[in-house]
Coordinates of C-alpha atoms in Angstrom, one line a residue:
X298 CA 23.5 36.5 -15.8
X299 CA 23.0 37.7 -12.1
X300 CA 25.7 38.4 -10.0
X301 CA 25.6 37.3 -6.3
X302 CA 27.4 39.3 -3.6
X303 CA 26.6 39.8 -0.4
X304 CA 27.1 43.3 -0.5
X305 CA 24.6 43.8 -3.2
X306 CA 22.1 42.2 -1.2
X307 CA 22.4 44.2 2.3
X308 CA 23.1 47.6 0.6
X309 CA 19.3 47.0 -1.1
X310 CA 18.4 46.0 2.2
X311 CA 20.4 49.0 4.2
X312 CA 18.8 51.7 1.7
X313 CA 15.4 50.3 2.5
X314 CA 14.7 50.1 6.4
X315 CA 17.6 52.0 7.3
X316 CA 16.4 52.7 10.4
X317 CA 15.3 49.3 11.7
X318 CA 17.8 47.6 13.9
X319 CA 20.8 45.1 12.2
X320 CA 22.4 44.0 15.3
X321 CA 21.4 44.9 19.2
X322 CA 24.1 43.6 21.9
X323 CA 23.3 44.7 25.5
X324 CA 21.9 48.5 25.9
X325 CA 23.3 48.9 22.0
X326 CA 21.2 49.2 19.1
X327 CA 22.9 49.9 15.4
X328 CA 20.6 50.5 12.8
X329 CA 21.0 48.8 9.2
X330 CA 21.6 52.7 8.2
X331 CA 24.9 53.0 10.8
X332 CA 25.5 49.7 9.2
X333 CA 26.7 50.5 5.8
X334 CA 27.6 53.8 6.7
X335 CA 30.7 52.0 8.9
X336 CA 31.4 49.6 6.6
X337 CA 31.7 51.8 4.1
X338 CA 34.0 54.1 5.8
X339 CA 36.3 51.1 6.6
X340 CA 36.0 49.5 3.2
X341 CA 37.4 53.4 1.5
X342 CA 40.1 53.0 4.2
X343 CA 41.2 49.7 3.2
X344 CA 41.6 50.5 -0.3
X345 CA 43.0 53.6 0.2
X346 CA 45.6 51.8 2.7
X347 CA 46.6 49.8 -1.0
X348 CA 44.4 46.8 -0.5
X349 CA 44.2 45.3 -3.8
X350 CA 41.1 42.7 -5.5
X351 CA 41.1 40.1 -3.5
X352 CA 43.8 41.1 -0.2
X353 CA 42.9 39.5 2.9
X354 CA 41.3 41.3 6.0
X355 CA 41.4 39.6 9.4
X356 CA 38.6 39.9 11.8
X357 CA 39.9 39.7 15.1
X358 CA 37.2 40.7 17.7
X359 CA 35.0 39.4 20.0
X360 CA 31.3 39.0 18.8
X361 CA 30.5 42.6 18.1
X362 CA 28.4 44.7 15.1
X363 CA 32.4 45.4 14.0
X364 CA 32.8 42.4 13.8
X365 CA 30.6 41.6 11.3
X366 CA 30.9 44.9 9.7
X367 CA 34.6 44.4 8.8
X368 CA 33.1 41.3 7.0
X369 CA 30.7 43.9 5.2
X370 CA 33.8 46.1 4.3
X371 CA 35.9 43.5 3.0
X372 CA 32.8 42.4 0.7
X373 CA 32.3 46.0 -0.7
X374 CA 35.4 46.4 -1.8
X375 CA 36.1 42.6 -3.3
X376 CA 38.3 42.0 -0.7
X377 CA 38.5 38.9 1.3
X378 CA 37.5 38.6 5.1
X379 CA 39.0 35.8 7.3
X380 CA 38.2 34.9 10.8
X381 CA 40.6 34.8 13.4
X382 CA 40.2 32.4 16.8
X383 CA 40.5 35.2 19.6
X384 CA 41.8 32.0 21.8
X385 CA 44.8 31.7 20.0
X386 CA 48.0 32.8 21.9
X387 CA 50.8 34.8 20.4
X388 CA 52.7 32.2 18.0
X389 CA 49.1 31.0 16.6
X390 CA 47.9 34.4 16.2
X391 CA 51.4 35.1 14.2
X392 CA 50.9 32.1 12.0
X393 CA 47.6 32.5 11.2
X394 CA 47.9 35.9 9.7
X395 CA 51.1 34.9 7.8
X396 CA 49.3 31.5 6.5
X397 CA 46.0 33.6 5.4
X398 CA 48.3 36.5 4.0
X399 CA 46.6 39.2 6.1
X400 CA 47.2 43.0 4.7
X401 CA 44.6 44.0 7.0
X402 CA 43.8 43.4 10.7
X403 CA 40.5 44.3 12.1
X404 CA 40.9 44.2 16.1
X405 CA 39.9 45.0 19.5
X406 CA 42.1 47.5 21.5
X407 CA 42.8 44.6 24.0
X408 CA 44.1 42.2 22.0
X409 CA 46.9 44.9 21.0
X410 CA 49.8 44.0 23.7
X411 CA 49.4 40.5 21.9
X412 CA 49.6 41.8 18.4
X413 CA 52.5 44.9 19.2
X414 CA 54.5 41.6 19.8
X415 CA 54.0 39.9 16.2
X416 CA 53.3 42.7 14.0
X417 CA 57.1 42.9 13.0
X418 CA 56.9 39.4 11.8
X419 CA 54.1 40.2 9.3
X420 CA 55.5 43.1 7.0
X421 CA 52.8 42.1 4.3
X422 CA 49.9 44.1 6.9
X423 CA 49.5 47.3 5.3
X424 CA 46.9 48.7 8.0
X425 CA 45.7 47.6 11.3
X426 CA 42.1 48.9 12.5
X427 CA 41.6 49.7 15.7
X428 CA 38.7 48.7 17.5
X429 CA 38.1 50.8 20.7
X430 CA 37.4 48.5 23.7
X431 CA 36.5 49.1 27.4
X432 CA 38.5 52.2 27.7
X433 CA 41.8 50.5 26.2
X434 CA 44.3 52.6 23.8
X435 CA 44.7 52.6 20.4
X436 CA 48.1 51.8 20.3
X437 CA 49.8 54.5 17.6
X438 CA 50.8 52.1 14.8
X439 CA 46.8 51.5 14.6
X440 CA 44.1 53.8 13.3
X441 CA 40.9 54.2 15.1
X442 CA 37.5 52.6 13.6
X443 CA 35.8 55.1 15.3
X444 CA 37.5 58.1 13.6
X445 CA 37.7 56.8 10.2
X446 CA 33.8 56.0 10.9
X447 CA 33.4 59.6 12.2
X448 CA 35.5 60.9 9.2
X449 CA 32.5 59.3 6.7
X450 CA 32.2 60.9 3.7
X451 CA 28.5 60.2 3.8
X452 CA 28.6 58.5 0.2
X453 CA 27.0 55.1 0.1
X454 CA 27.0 51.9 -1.8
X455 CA 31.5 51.8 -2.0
X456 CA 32.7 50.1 -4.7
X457 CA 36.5 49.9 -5.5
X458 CA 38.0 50.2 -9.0
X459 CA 37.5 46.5 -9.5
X460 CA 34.0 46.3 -8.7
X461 CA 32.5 43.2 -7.5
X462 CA 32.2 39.5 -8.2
X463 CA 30.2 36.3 -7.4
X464 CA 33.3 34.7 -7.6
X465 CA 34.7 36.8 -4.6
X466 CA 35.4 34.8 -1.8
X467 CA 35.7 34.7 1.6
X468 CA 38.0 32.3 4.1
X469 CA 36.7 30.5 6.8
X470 CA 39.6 28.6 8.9
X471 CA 38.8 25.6 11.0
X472 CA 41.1 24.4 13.4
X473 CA 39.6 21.0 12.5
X474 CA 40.8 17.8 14.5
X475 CA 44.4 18.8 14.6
X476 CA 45.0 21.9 15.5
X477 CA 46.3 23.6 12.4
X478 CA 43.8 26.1 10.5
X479 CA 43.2 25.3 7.5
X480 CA 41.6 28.5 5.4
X481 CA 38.5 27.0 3.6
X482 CA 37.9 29.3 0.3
X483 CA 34.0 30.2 -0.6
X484 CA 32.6 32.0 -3.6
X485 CA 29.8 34.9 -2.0
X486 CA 27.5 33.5 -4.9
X487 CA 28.3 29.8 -3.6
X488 CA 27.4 30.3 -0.3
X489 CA 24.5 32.4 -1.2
X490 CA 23.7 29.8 -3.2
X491 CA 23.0 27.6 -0.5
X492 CA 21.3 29.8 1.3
X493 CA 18.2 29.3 -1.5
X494 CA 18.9 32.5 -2.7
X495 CA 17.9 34.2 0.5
X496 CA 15.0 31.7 0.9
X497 CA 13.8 32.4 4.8
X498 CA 11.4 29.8 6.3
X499 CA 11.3 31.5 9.7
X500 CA 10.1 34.9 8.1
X501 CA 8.5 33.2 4.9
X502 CA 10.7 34.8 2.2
X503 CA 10.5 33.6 -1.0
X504 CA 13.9 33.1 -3.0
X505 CA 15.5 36.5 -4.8
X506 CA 15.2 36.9 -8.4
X507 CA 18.2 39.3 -7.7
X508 CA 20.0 41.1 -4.9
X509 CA 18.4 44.2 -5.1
X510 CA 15.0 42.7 -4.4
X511 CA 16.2 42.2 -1.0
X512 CA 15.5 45.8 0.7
X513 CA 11.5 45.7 -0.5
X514 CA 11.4 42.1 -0.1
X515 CA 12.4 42.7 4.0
X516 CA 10.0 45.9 3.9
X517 CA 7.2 44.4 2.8
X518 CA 7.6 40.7 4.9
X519 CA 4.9 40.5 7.5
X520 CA 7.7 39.4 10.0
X521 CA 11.6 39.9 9.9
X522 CA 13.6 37.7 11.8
X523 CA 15.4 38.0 14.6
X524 CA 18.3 35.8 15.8
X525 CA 19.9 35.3 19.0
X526 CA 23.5 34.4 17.9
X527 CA 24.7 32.6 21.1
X528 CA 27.9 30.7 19.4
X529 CA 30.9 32.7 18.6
X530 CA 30.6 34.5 15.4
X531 CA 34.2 33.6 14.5
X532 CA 33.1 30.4 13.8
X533 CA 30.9 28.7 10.9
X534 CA 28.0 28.2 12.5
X535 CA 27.5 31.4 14.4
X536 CA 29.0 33.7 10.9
X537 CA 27.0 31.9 8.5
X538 CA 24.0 32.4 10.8
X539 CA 24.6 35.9 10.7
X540 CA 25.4 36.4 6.9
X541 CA 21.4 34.6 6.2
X542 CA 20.0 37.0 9.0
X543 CA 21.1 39.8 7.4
X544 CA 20.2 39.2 4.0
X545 CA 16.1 38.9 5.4
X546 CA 16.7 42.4 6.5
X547 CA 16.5 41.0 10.4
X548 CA 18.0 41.4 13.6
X549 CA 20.8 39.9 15.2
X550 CA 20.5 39.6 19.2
X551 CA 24.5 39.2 20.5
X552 CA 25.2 38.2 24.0
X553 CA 28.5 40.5 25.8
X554 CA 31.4 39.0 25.6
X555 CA 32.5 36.7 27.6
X556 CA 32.0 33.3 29.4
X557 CA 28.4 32.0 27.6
X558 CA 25.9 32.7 30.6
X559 CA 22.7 31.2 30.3
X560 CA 20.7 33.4 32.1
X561 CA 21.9 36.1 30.0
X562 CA 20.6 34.0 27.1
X563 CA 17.3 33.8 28.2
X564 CA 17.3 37.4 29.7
X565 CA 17.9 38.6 26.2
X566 CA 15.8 36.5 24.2
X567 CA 12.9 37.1 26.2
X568 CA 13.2 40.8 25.8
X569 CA 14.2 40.5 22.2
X570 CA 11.4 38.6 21.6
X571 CA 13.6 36.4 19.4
X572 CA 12.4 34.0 16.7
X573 CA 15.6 31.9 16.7
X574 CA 18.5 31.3 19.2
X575 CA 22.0 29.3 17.1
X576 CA 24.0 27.2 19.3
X577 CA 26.5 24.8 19.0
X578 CA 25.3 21.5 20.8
X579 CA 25.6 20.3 24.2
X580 CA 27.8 22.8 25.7
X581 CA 25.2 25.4 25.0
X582 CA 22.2 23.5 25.2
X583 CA 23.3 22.1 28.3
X584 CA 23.2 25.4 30.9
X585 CA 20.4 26.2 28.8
X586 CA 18.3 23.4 29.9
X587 CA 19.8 24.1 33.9
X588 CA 18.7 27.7 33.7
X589 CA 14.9 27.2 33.0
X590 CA 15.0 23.7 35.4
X591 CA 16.2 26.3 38.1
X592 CA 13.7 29.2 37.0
X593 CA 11.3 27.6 35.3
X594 CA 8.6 30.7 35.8
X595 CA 11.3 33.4 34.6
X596 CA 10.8 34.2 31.3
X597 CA 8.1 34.8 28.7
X598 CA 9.5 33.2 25.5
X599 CA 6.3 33.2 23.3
X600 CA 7.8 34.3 20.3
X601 CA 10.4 32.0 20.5
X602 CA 10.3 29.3 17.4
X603 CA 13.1 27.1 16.8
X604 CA 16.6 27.0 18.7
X605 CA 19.1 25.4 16.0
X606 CA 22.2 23.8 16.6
X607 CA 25.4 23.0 14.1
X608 CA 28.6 21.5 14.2
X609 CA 28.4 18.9 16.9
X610 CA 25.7 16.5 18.2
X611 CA 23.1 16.9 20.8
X612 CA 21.7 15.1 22.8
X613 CA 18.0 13.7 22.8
X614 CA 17.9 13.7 26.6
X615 CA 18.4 17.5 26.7
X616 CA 15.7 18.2 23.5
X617 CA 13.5 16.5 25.6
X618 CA 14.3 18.7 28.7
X619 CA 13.6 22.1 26.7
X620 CA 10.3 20.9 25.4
X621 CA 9.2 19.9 28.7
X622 CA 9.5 24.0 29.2
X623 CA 9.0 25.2 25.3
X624 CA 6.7 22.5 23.9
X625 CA 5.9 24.9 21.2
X626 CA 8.9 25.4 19.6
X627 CA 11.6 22.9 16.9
X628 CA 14.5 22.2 17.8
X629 CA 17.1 21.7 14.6
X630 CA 19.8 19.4 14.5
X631 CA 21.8 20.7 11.2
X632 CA 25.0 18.2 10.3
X633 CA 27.5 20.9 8.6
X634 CA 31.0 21.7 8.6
X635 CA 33.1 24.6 7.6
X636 CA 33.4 22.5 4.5
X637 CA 30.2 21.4 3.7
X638 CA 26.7 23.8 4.7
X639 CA 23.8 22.1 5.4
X640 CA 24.5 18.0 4.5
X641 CA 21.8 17.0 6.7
X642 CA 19.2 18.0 9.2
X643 CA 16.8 16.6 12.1
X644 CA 14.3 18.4 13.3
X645 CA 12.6 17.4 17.2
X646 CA 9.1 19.1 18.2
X647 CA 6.9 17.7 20.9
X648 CA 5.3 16.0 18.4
X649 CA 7.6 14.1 15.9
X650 CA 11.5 13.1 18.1
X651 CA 14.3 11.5 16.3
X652 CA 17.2 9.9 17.6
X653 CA 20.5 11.6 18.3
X654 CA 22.8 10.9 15.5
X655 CA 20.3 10.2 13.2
X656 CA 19.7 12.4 10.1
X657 CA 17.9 13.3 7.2
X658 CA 20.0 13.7 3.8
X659 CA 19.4 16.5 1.9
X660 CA 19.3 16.0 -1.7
X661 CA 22.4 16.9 -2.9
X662 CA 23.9 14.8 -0.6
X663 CA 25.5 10.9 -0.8
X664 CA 27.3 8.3 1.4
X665 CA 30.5 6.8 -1.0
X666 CA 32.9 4.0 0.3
X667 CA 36.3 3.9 0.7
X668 CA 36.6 2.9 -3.0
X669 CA 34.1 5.4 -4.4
X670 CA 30.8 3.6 -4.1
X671 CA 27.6 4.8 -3.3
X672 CA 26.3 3.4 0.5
X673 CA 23.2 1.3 -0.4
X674 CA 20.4 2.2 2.4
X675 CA 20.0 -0.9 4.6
X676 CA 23.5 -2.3 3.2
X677 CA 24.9 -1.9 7.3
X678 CA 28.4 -0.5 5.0
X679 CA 30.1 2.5 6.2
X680 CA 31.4 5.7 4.4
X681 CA 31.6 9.2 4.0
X682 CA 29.3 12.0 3.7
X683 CA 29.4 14.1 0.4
X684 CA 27.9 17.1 -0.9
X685 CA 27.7 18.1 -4.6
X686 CA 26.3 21.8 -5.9
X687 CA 27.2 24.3 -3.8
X688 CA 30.6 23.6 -2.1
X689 CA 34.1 25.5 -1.5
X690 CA 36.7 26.2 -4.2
X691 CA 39.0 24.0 -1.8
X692 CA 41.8 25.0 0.9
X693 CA 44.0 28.1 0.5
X694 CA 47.3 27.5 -0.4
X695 CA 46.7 23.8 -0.3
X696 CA 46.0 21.6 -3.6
X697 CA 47.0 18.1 -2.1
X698 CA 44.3 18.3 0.8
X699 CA 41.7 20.1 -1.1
X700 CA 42.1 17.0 -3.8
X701 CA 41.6 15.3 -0.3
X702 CA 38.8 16.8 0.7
X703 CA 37.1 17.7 -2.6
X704 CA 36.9 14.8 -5.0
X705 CA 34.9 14.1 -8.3
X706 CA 32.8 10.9 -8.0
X707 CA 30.2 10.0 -10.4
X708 CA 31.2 12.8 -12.7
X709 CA 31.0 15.2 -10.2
X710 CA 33.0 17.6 -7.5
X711 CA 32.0 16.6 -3.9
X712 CA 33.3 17.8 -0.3
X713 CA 33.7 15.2 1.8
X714 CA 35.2 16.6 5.5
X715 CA 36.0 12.8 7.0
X716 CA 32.7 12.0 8.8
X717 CA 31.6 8.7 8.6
X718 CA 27.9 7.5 8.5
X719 CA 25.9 4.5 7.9
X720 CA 22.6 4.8 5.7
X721 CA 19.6 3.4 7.0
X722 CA 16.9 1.5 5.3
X723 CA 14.7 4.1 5.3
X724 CA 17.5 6.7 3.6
X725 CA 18.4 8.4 7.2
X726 CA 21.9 8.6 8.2
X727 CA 22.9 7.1 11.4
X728 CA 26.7 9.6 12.2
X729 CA 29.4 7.9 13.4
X730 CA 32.0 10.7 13.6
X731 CA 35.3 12.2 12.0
X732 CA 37.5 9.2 10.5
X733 CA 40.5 11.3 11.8
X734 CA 39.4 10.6 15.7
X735 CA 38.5 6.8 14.7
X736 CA 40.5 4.3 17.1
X737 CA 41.3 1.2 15.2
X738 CA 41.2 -1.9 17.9
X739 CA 42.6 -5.2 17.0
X740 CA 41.7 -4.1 13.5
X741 CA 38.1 -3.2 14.3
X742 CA 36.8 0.4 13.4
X743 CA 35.3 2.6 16.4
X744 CA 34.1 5.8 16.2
X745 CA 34.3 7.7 19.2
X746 CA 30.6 9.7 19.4
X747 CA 29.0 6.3 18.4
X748 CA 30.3 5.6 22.1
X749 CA 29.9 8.3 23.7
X750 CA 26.4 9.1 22.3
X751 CA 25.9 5.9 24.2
X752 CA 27.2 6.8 27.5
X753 CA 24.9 10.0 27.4
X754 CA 22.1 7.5 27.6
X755 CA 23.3 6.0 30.5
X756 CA 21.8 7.3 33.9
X757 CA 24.0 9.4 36.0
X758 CA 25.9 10.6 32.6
X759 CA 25.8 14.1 32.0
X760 CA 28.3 14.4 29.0
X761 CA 31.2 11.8 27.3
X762 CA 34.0 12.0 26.0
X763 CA 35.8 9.0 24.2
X764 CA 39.7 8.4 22.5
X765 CA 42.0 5.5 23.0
X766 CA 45.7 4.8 24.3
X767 CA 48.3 2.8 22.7
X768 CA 47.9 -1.0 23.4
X769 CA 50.8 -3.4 22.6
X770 CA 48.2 -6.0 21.3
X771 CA 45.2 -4.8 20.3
X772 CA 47.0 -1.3 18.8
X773 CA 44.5 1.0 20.6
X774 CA 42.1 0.2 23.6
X775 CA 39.5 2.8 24.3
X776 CA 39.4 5.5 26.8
X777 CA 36.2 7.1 28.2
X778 CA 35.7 10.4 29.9
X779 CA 32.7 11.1 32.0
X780 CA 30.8 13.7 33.5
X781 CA 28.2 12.5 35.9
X782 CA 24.9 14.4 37.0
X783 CA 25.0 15.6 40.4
X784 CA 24.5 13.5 43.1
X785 CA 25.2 10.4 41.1
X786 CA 28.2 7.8 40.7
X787 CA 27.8 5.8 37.7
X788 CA 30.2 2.5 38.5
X789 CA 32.8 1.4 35.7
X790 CA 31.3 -2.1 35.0
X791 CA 27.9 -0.4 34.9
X792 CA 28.9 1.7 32.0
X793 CA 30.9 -0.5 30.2
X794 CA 27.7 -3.3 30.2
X795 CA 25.8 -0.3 28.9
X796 CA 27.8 0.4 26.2
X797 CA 27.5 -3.3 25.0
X798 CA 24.6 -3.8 25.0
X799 CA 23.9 -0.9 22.5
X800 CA 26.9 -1.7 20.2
X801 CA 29.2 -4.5 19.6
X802 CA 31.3 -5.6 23.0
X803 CA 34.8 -4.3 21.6
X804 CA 33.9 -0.5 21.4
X805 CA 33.2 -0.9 25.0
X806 CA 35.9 1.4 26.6
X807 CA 38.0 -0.5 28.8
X808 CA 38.9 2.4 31.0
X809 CA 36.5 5.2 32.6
X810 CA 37.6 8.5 34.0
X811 CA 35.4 10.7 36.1
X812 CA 35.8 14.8 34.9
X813 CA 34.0 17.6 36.3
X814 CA 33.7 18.8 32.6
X815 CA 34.8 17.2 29.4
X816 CA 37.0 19.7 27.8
X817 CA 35.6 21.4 24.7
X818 CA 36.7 24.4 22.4
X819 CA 35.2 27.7 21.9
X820 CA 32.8 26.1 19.2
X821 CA 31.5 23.8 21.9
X822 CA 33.1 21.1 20.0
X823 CA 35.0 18.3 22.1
X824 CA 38.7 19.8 22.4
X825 CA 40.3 15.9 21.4
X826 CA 43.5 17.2 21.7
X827 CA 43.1 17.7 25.5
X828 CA 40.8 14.6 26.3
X829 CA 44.1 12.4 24.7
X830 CA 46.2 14.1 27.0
X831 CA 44.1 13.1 29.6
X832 CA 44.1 10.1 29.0
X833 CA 47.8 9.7 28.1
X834 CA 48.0 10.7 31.4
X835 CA 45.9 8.1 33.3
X836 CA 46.6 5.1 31.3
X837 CA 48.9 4.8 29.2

């Protein structure tokens, strides 16, 4: 039986072009050779430190090639990367490394002052790893990266004692809707496994018959791909982006860190000549679309193809903006969760445009009722999205949600995160949104980017966000956020007879609120935390 680890597949890959470049950020190139030769100085380290099968190792860095190669070291030596949110102030930082039982911590030299006051509280972190950072220290409780790296033995291909499983997983925590990570637990051969087996469209790869046919595979391919990563890589979309990248032997184009510039964006993936540029929705696309409306003759992007997006919806109104200035390339709407990769998928070109929310099921995928029945397509009943086949062992350290989250229907396991669709007649999937944001008014059910997809369509509306207040009859009346265009001032009744006559009267919001920006997190995904505030605030 073949055994799937990431590791497997980039060492094949690493030994084979070890000179091409893995990951370019700025002036910086590091070649797939430098690659593994880092990781496997930090994965020696981490065992030698008294990391065990399995131990955790936090990430804590800004998009970076460390950052990804602490990922590479953990997988080497079976231990178990986690990503940590480099927003997070002190007391989440502290109880996000207790809750995913760190024993390592990857970091950047400036996020030290914030970790010299925790570390005390975490006596189960045998090492921290240093990251040197725009001239910062490493503080002397750390060891350097960059001298355990120059300290290399020069062997390659690290295993520890324990060797290496397909069973190996990784953690990705989500905040999710609340707040409070959860740590989401994936077998290497389970996500690989729904990656096709290393199946690349955008560089016509073929599936792997095993992981050492990756290296020739990637030398022999007529093109290797290469990936702007614009989204933060300690997130799904922007790690799991990276993980498939790498396994097609390509490059991976990071912006600096930082506020998300545009014209950076553009700057670099016109002299990248990138294939591919991953987003997350609006709040990327958005100054996307601005900066080639404002410089519409700046940059050659011929060998750009596709610009995908995950995680969050997008509007049509801006798809169609960026193929009035790249009619040649797709632009792919992907419907996925830390949960749950790839449930569903839209794809726009200048030629073929589908509507915002609407998507295409993939096969392994199912809407089921509240009661466990299967959405009929035309029935106009509502339910949640599942997956089957390749899905998450469940939440660390937490059996009652992952029962939750991951039930058996039919026979079978599924992951079902909370969104809530509707199926169409013709088997597309019109998404209504995360049942844990869903305002219940006078006993009616109202999803809040139903609405707001909505308002985007309304002139004058640049972006929406919707939540509700407490209302002593109805339970919850509905609150709308709005951020107009410039030069525009989109009147309250004209919106609200907008929204109804697109959906039923009562998801009409009853109050509007103009924003300069609707608040969203690092992920680009609306921060609903903040936009209740908000509204708390203004009407309650």
């Amino acid at each position: 039986m073949t055994v799937w680890t990431f590791p497997d597949i980039w060492e094949s890959v690493c030994a084979t072009i070890p000179d091409a470049p893995a990951v370019i950020q700025g002036e910086r190139v590091v070649s797939y050779g430098d690659f593994d030769g880092a990781a496997d100085a930090l994965a020696r380290h981490l065992v030698g430190a008294g990391l065990s099968h399995q131990s955790k190792v936090a990430a804590y860095s800004f998009n970076s090639a460390e950052y990804l190669l602490t990922y590479f070291a953990a997988f080497k030596a079976g231990l178990v990367p986690f990503n940590v949110n480099y927003r997070y102030g002190r007391d989440e930082i502290a109880g996000l490394l207790d809750n995913g039982d760190a024993e390592a911590v990857v970091f950047e030299t400036g996020f030290a002052n914030l970790l010299a006051e925790v570390r005390d509280s975490l006596p189960s972190v045998k090492t921290w790893v240093a990251i040197p950072r725009n001239g910062d220290p490493v503080p002397p409780w750390a060891v350097s990266l960059d001298d355990l790296v120059a300290q290399d033995s020069g062997e390659r291909a690290y295993r520890a004692p324990w060797g290496r499983r397909g069973s190996d997983i990784m953690l990705l925590f989500t905040g999710g809707t609340t707040g409070l990570p959860k740590g989401v637990m994936w077998q290497q051969a389970d996500v690989i496994g729904r990656f096709g087996y290393g199946a690349n469209p955008l560089a016509g790869l073929p599936p792997m018959q095993s992981p050492a046919d990756a290296g020739p595979r990637a030398a022999q391919a007529a093109k290797r791909p290469r990936s702007l990563i614009a989204c933060p890589l300690m997130h799904g979309t922007g790690l799991i982006s990276s993980l498939a990248v790498l396994g097609a032997g390509g490059t991976l184009v990071l912006l600096p860190p930082g506020s998300f510039d545009a014209v950076r964006l553009w700057d670099a993936a016109a002299q990248h000549e990138v294939h591919r540029i991953a987003i997350v929705g609006q709040a990327f696309a958005q100054p996307m679309l601005d900066a080639l409306e404002s410089e519409p003759s700046r940059w050659t992007l011929d060998a750009l193809e596709s610009i995908g997006s995950s995680g969050t919806i997008w509007s049509r109104e801006n798809k169609q903006g960026l193929l009035r200035h790249l009619p040649n390339i797709a632009l792919t709407d992907s419907f996925s969760s830390s949960e749950a990769f790839g449930m569903a998928q839209s794809t726009t070109t200048r030629d073929a445009e589908v509507s915002t929310a609407s998507f295409a099921l993939t096969p392994d995928c199912a809407v089921f009722t509240e009661d466990g029945r299967r959405v009929e397509p035309g029935s106009n009943e509502t339910g949640r999205i599942a997956i089957g086949g390749f899905i998450p062992l469940g939440y660390y350290k937490d059996p009652k949600k992952s029962a939750e989250t991951f039930p058996t229907i039919e026979g079978r396991r599924w992951s079902m995160p909370g969104d809530w669709a509707r199926v169409a007649a013709d088997g597309t999937i019109l998404l209504l949104g995360r049942g844990s944001q869903c305002i219940n008014t006078g006993g009616e059910k109202v999803f809040p980017e139903e609405v707001e997809e909505a308002l985007k369509l309304f002139e004058g509306v640049a972006d929406a966000a919707v939540t509700s207040v407490p209302d002593p009859r109805f339970g919850e009346r509905i609150v709308a956020l709005v951020a107009r265009r410039p030069d525009t001032d989109p009147g309250e009744d004209a919106m609200r007879d907008h929204v109804r006559g697109k959906l039923a009267a009562y998801k009409a919001p009853r109050h509007f609120q103009l924003v300069d920006a609707i608040p969203r997190m690092a992920n680009g995904k609306i921060d609903y935390a903040q936009v209740k505030d908000i509204a708390m605030t203004s009407f309650a």
